[in-house]
mmCIF file of C-alpha atoms in Angstrom:
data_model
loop_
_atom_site.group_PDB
_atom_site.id
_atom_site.type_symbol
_atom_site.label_atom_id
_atom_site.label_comp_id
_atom_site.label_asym_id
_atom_site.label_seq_id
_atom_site.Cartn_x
_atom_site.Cartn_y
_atom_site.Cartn_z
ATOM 1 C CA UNK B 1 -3.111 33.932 16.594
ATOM 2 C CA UNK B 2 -5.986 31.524 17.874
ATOM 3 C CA UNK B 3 -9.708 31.602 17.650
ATOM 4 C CA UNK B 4 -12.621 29.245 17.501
ATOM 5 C CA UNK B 5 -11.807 26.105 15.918
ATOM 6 C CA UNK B 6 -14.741 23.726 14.615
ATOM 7 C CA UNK B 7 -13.133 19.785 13.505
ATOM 8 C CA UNK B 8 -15.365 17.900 12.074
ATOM 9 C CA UNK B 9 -14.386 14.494 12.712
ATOM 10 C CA UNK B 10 -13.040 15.024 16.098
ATOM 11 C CA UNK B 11 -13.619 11.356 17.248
ATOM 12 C CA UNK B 12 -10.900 10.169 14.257
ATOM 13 C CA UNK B 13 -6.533 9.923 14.322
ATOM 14 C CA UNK B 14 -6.527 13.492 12.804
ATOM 15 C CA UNK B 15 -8.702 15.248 15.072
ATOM 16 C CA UNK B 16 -8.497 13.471 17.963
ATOM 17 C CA UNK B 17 -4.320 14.646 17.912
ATOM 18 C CA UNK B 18 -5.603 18.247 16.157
ATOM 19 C CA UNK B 19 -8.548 18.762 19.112
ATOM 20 C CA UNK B 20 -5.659 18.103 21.880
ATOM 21 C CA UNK B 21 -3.244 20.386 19.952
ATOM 22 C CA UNK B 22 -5.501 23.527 19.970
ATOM 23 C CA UNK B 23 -6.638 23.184 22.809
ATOM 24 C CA UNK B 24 -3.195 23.212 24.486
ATOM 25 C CA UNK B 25 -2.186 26.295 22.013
ATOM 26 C CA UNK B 26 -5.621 28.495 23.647
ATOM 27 C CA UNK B 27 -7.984 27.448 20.789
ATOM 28 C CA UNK B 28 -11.979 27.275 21.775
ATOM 29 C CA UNK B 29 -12.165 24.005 20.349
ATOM 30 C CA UNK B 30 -15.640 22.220 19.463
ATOM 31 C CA UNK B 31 -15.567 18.881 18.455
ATOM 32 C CA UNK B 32 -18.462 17.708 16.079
ATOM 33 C CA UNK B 33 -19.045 13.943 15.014
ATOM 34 C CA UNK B 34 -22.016 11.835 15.098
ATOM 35 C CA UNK B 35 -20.587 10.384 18.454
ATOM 36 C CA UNK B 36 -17.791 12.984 19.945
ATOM 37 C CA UNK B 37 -15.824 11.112 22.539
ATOM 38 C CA UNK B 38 -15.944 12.219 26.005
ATOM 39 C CA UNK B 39 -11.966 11.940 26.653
ATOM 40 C CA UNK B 40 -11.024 15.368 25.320
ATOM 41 C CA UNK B 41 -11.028 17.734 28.130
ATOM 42 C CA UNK B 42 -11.978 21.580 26.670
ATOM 43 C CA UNK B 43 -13.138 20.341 23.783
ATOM 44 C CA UNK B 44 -17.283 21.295 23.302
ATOM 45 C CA UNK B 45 -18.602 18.352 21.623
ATOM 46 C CA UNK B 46 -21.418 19.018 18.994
ATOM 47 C CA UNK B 47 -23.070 15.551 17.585
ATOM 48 C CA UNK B 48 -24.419 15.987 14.398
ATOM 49 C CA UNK B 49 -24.195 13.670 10.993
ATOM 50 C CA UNK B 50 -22.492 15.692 7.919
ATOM 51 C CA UNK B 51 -24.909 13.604 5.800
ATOM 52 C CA UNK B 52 -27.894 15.213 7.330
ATOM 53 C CA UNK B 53 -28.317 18.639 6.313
ATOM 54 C CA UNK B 54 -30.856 18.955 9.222
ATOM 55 C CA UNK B 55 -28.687 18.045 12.341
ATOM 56 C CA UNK B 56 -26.165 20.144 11.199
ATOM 57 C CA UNK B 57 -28.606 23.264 10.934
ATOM 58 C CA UNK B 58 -29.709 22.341 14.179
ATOM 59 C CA UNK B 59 -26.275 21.207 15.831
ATOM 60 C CA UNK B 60 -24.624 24.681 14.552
ATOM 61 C CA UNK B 61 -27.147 27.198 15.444
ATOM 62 C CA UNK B 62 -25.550 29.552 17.217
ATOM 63 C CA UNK B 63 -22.057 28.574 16.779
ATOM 64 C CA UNK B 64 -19.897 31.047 14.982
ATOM 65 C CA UNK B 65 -16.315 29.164 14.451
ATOM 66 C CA UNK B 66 -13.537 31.475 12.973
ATOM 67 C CA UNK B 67 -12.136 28.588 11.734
ATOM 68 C CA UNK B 68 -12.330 24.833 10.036
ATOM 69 C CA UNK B 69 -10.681 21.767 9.959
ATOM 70 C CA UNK B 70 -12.373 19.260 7.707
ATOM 71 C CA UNK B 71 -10.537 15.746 8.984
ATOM 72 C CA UNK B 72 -13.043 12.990 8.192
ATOM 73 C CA UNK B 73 -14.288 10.775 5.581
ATOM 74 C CA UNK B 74 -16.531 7.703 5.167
ATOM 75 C CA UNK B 75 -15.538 4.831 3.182
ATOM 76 C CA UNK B 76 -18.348 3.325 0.421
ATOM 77 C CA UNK B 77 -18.061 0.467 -1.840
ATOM 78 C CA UNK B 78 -16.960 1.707 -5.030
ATOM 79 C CA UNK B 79 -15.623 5.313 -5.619
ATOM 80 C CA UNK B 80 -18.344 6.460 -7.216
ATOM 81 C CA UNK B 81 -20.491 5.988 -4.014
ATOM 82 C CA UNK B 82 -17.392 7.877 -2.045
ATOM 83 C CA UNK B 83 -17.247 11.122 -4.521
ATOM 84 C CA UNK B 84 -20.879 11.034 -3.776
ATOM 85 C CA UNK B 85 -21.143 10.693 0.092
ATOM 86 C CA UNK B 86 -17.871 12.563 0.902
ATOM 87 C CA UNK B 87 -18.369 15.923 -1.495
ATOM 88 C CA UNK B 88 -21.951 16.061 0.155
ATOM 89 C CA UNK B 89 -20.412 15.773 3.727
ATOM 90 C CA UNK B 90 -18.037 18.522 3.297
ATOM 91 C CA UNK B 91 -21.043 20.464 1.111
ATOM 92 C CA UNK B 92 -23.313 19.986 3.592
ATOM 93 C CA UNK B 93 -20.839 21.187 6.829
ATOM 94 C CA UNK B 94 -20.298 24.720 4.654
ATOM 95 C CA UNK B 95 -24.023 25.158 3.800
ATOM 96 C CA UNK B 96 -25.022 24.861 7.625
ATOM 97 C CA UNK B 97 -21.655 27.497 8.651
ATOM 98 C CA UNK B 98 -22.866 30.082 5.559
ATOM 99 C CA UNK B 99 -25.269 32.051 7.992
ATOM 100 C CA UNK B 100 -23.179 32.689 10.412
ATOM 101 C CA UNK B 101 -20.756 34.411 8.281
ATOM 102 C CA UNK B 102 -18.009 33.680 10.830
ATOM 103 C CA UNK B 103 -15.497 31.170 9.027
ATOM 104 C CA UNK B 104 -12.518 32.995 7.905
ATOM 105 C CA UNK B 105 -10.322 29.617 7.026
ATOM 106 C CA UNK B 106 -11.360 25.910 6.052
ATOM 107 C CA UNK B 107 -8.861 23.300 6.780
ATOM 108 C CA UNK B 108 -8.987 20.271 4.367
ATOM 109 C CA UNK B 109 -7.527 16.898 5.144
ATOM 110 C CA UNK B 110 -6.845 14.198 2.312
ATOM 111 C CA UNK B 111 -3.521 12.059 1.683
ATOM 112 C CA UNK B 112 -1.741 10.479 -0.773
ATOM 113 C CA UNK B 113 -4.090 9.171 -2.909
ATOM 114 C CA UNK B 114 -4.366 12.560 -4.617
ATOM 115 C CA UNK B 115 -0.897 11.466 -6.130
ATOM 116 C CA UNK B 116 -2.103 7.529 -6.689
ATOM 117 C CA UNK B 117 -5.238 7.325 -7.086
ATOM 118 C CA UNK B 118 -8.487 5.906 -5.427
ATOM 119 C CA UNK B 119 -8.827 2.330 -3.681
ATOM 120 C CA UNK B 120 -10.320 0.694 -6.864
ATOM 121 C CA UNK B 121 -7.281 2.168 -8.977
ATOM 122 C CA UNK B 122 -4.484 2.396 -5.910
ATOM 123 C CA UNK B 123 -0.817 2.674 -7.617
ATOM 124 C CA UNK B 124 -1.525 1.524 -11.066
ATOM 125 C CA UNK B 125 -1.663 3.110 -14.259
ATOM 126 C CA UNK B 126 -0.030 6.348 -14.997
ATOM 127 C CA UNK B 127 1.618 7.867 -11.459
ATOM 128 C CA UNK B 128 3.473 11.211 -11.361
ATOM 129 C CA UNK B 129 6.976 10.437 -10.471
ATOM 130 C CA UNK B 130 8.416 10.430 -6.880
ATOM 131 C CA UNK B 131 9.142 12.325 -4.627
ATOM 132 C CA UNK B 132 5.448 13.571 -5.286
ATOM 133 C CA UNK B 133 5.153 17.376 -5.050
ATOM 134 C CA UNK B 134 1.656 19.849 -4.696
ATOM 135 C CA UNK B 135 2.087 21.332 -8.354
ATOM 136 C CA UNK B 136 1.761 18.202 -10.260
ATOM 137 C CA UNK B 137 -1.860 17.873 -11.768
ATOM 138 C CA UNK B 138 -4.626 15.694 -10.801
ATOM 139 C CA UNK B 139 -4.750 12.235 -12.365
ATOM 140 C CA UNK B 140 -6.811 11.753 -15.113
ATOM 141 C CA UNK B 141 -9.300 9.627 -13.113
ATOM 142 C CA UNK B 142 -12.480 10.024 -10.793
ATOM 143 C CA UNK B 143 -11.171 10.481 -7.084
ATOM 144 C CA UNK B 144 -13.145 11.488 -3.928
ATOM 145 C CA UNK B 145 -10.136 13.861 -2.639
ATOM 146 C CA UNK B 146 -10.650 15.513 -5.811
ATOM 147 C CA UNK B 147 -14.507 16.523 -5.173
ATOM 148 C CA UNK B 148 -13.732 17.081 -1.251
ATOM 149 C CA UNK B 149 -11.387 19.874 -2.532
ATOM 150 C CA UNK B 150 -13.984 21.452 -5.558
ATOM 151 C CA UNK B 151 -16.567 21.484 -2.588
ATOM 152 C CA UNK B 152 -14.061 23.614 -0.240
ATOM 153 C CA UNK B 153 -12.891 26.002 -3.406
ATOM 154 C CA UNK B 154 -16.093 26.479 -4.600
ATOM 155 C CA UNK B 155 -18.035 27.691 -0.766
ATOM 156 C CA UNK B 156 -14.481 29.541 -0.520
ATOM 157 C CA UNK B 157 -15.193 31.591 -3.299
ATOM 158 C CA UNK B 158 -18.854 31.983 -2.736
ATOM 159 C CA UNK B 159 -18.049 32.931 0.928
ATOM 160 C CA UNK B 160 -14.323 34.668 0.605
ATOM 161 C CA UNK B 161 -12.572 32.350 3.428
ATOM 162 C CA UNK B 162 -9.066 31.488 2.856
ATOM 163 C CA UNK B 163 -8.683 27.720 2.436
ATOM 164 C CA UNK B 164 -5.723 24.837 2.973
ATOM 165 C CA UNK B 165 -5.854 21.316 1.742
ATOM 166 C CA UNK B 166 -3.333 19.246 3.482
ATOM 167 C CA UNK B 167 -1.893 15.785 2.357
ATOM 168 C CA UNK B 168 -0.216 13.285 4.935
ATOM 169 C CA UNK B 169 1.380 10.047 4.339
ATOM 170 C CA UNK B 170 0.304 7.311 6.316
ATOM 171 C CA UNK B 171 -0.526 8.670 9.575
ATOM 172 C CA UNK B 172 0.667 7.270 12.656
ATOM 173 C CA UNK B 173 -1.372 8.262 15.889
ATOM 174 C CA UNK B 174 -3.258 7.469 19.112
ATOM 175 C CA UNK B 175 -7.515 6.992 18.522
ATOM 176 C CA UNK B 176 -9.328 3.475 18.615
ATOM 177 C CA UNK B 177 -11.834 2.375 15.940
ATOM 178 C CA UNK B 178 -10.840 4.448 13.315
ATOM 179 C CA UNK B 179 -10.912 3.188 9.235
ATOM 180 C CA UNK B 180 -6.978 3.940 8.633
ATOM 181 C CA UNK B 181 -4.772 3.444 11.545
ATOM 182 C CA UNK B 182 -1.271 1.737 10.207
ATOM 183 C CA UNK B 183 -0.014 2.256 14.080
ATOM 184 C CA UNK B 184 -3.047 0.368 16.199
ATOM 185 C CA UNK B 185 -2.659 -2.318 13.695
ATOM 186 C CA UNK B 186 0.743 -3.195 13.844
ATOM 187 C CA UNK B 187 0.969 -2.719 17.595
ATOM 188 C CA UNK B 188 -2.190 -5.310 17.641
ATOM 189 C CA UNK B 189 -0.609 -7.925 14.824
ATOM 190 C CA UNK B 190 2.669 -8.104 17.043
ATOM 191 C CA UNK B 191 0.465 -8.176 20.340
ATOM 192 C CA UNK B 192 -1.238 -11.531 18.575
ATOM 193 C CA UNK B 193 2.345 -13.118 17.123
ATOM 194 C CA UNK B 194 3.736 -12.416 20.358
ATOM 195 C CA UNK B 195 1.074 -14.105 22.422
ATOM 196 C CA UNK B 196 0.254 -16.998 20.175
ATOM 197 C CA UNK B 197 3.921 -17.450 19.395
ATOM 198 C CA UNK B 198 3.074 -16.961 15.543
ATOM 199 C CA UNK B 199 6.363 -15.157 13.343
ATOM 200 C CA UNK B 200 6.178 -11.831 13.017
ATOM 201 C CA UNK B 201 6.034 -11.772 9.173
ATOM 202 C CA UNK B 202 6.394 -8.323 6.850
ATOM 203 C CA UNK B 203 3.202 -8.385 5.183
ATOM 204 C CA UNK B 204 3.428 -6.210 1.943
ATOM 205 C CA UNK B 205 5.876 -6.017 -0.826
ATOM 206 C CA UNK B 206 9.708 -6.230 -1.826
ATOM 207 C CA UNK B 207 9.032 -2.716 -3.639
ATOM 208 C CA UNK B 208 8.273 -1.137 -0.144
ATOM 209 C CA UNK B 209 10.852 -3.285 2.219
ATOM 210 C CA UNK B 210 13.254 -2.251 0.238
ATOM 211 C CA UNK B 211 12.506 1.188 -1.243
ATOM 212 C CA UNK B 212 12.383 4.446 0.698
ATOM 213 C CA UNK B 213 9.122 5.927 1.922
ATOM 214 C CA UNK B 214 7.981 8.076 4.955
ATOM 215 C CA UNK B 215 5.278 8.412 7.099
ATOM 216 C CA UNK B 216 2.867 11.357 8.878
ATOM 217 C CA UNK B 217 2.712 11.577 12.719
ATOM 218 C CA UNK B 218 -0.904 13.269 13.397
ATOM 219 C CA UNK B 219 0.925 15.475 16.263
ATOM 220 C CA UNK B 220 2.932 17.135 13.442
ATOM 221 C CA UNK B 221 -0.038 17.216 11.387
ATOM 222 C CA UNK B 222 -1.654 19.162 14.201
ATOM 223 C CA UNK B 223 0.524 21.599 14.442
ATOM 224 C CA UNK B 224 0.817 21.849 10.284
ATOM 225 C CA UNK B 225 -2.994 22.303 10.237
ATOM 226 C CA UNK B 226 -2.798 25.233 13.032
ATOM 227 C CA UNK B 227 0.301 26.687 11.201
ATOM 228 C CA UNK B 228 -1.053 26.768 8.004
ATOM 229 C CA UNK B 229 -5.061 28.139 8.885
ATOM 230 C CA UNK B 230 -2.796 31.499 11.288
ATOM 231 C CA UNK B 231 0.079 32.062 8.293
ATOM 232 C CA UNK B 232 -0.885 34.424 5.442
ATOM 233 C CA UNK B 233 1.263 33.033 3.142
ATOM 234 C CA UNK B 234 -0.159 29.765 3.662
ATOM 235 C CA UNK B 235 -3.332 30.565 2.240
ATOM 236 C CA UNK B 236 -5.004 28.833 -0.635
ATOM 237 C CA UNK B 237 -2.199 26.376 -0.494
ATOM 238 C CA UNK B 238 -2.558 22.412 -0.349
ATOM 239 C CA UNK B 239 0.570 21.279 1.578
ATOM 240 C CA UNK B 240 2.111 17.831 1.206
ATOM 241 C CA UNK B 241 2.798 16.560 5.095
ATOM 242 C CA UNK B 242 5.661 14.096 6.532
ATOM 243 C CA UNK B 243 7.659 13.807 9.549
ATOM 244 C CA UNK B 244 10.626 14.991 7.355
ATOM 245 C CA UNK B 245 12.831 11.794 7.149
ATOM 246 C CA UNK B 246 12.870 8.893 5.112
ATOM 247 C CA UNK B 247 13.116 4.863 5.914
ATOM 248 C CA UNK B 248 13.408 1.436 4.330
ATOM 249 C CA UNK B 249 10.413 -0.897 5.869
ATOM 250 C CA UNK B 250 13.663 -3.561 6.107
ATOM 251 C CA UNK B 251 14.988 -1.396 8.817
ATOM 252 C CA UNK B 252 11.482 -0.107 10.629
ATOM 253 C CA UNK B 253 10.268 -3.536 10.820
ATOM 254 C CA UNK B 254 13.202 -4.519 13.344
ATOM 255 C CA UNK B 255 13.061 -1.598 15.057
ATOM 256 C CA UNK B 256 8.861 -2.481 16.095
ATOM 257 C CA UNK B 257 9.846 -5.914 16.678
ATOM 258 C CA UNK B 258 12.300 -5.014 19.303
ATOM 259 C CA UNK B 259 10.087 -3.170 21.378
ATOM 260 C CA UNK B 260 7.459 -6.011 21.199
ATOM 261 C CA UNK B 261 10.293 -8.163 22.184
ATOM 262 C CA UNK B 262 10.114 -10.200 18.740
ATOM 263 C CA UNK B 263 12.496 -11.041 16.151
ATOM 264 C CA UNK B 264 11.343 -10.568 13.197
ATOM 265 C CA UNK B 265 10.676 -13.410 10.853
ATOM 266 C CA UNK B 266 12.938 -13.124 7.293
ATOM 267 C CA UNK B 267 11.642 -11.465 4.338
ATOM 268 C CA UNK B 268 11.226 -13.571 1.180
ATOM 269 C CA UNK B 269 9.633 -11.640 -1.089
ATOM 270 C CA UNK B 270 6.180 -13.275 -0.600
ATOM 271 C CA UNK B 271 3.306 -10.589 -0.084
ATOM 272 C CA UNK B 272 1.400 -12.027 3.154
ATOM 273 C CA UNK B 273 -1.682 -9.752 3.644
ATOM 274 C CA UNK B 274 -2.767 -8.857 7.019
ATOM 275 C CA UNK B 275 -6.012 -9.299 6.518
ATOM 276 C CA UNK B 276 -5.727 -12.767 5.605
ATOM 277 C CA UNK B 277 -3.383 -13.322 8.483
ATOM 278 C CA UNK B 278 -5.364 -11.918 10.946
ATOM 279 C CA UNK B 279 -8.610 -13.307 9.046
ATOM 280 C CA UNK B 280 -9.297 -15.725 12.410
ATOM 281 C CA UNK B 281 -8.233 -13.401 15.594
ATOM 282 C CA UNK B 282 -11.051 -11.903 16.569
ATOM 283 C CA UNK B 283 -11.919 -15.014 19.611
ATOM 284 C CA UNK B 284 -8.051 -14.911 20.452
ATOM 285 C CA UNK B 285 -7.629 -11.071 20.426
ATOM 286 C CA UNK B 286 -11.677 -11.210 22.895
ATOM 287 C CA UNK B 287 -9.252 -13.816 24.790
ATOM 288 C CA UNK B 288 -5.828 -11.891 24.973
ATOM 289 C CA UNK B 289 -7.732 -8.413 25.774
ATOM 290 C CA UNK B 290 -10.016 -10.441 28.766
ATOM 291 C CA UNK B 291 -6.969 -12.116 30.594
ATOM 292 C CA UNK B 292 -4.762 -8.725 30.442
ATOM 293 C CA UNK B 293 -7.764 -6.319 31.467
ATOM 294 C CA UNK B 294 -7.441 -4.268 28.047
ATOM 295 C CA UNK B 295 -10.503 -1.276 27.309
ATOM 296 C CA UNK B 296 -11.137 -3.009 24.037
ATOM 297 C CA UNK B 297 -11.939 -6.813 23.090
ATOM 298 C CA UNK B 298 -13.163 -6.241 19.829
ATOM 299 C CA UNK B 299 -10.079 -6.671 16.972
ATOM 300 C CA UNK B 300 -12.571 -4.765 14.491
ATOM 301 C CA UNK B 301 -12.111 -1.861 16.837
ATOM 302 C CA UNK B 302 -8.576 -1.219 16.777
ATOM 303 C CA UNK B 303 -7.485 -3.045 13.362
ATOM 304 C CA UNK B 304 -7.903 -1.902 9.735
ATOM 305 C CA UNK B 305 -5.935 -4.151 8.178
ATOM 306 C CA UNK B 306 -7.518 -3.811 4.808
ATOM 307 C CA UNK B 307 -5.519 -0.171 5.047
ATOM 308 C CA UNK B 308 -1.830 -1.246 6.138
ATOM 309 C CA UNK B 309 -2.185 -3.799 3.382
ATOM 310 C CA UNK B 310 -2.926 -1.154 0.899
ATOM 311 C CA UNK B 311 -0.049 0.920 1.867
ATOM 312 C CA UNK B 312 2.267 -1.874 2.271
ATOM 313 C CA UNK B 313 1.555 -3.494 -0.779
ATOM 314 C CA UNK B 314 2.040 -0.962 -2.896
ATOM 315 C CA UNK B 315 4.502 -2.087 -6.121
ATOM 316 C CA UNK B 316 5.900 1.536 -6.422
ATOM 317 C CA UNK B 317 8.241 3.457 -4.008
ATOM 318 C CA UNK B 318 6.547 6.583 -2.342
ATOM 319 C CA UNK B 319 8.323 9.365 -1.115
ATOM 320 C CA UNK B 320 6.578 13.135 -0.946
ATOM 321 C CA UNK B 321 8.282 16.348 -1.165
ATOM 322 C CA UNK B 322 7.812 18.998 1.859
ATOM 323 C CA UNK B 323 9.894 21.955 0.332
ATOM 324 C CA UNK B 324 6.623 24.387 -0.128
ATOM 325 C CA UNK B 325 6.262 24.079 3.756
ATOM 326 C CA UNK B 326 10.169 24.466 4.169
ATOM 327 C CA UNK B 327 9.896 27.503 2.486
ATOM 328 C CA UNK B 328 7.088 29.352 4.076
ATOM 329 C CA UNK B 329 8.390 28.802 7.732
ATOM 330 C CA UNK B 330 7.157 25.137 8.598
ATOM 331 C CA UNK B 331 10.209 23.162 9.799
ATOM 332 C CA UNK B 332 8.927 21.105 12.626
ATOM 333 C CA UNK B 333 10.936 17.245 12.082
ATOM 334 C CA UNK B 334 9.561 14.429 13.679
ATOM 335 C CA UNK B 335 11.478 10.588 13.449
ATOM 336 C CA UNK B 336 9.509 8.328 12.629
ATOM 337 C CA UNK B 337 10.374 5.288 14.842
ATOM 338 C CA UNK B 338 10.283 7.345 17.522
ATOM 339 C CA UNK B 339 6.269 8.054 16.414
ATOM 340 C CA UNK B 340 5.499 4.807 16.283
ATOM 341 C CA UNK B 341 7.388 3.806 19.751
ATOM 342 C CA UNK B 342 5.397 6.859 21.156
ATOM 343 C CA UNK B 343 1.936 5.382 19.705
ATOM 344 C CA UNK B 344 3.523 1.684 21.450
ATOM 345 C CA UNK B 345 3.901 3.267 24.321
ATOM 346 C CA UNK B 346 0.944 5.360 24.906
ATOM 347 C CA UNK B 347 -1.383 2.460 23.905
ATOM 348 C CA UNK B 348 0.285 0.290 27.035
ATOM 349 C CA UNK B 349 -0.171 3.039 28.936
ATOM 350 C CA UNK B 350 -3.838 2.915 28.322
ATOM 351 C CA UNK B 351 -4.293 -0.488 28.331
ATOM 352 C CA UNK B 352 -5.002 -1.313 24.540
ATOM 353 C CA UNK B 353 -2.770 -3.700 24.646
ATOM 354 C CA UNK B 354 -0.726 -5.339 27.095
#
């Protein structure tokens, strides 16, 4: 079963990888952000701001979508500020769809953080243990995920769609200038140690080069978010999403180094942020991207190295759970290295980097 898919947020890793997906599977596919990229052929792109009620009256007019896939968020300084901007977003999407009375699912993207916590309180305090499964409650602290999904269950019961909130891991996948993208920025650091001769240096903690964790790769997110918004048993369900194995960062960061031609540089135990690494790269990145003929010159663009810090830092192992999926029919397995050799790969091919 298809039908006519609106993703807000199309321009972003999710649903860049989601628009692609449905369109290949016989989706209508319209793709609304405030700047919908032009490089997704069938998608219908519809620019309108979530924050602003009245371009989304007047961007949607018209448009009846049988279905919703909610895959964007904007970051704000504290996460008061983010409950605030991001429940209105997803508030204000529903309000503008209520007329048409056509939305018969509403697709919710979040993450990990539902399990530990906001930015200001990432991984401290009181965490449910691992591997982290969908019944375990909320933490007992303000988090924007939290409000994104009160917005969704609220309209859903005001407007009697069916809802899913889904939860990825890290997510590795092809889109440029995007706030979270752990692939981009590691194919970009070992572009820039590779180039300038600099060692290619683990930059987070022992906890997660040694521990086990997994990771999300947005084409198997795609297909998770179709699965789950055309399976009646999937409704009112928030999934937790992975590729379905497990790694220790000591063995993954060999593996990226080899196809960048590096060796990697030893592990001592010292945290060495990216962000502080990379702190000085924009002129040489402008300088790498100009003498190799690359689409993008500005570092900003392609790196979030604030985010891979987050996630690599982390003191605490993280491992999720997938069994709910397993057991309603979802069994799609993806290997992680070979995601992130794919993302490698693809971003040669398109001349990100060289």
């Amino acid at each position: 079963m298809s039908g006519t898919a609106l993703i807000a947020g199309v321009s972003g890793i999710v649903g860049n990888n989601l628009a692609r997906h449905l369109v290949d599977t016989g989706w209508a596919v319209q793709g609304l952000a405030r700047r919908p990229p032009a490089d997704l052929p069938g998608v219908e792109p519809v620019a309108a701001d979530l924050l602003d009620p009245g371009s989304l009256a007047k961007a949607l007019a018209g448009r009846s979508p049988s279905h919703v896939f909610i895959t964007t968020w904007l970051r704000q300084a504290t996460e008061a500020e983010n409950i605030r901007v991001n429940a209105a977003m997803v508030r204000n999407l529903l309000d503008a769809l209520r007329p048409a009375g056509s939305v018969r699912h509403v697709a919710l993207v979040t993450g990990l953080k539902h399990y530990l916590g906001p930015f200001e309180a990432y991984g401290k305090g009181s965490l449910p243990a691992t591997p982290f499964r969908e019944d375990q409650p909320r933490l007992d602290i303000e988090n924007f995920y939290y409000a994104q999904e009160d917005e969704v269950f609220a309209a859903a019961e005001r407007d009697g769609f069916g809802w899913s909130v889904h939860r990825p891991h890290t997510i590795i996948g092809y889109a440029l200038g995007n706030a979270m993208n752990m692939g981009v920025t590691l194919a970009v650091y070992a572009t820039l140690c590779r180039e300038t001769g600099r060692p290619f240096r683990f930059p987070g903690s022992a906890a997660q080069w040694n521990g086990l964790t997994d990771m999300t790769d947005a084409r198997l997110l795609a297909r998770h978010l179709s699965w789950a918004a055309t399976t009646p048993a999937a409704r009112d369900q928030a999934f937790n999403v992975v590729d379905g194995d497990v790694f220790r960062w000591s063995w993954m960061w060999g593996r990226i180094a080899s196809w960048f031609g590096l060796e990697p540089a030893p592990f001592d135990g010292t945290v060495r942020p990216l962000e502080a690494q990379m702190a000085g790269d924009a002129p040489v990145w402008a300088d790498i991207a100009a003498r190799h003929g690359l689409v993008e010159g500005d570092l900003g663009r392609l790196a979030s190295a604030w985010h891979t810090d987050a996630d690599l830092g982390r003191p605490i192992e993280v491992v999720t759970d997938m069994s709910k999926s397993r057991r309603l029919g979802f069994l799609d397995y993806q290997p992680t290295d070979d995601a992130f050799l794919d993302l490698f790969a693809r971003l040669r091919a398109s001349k990100v980097i060289p």
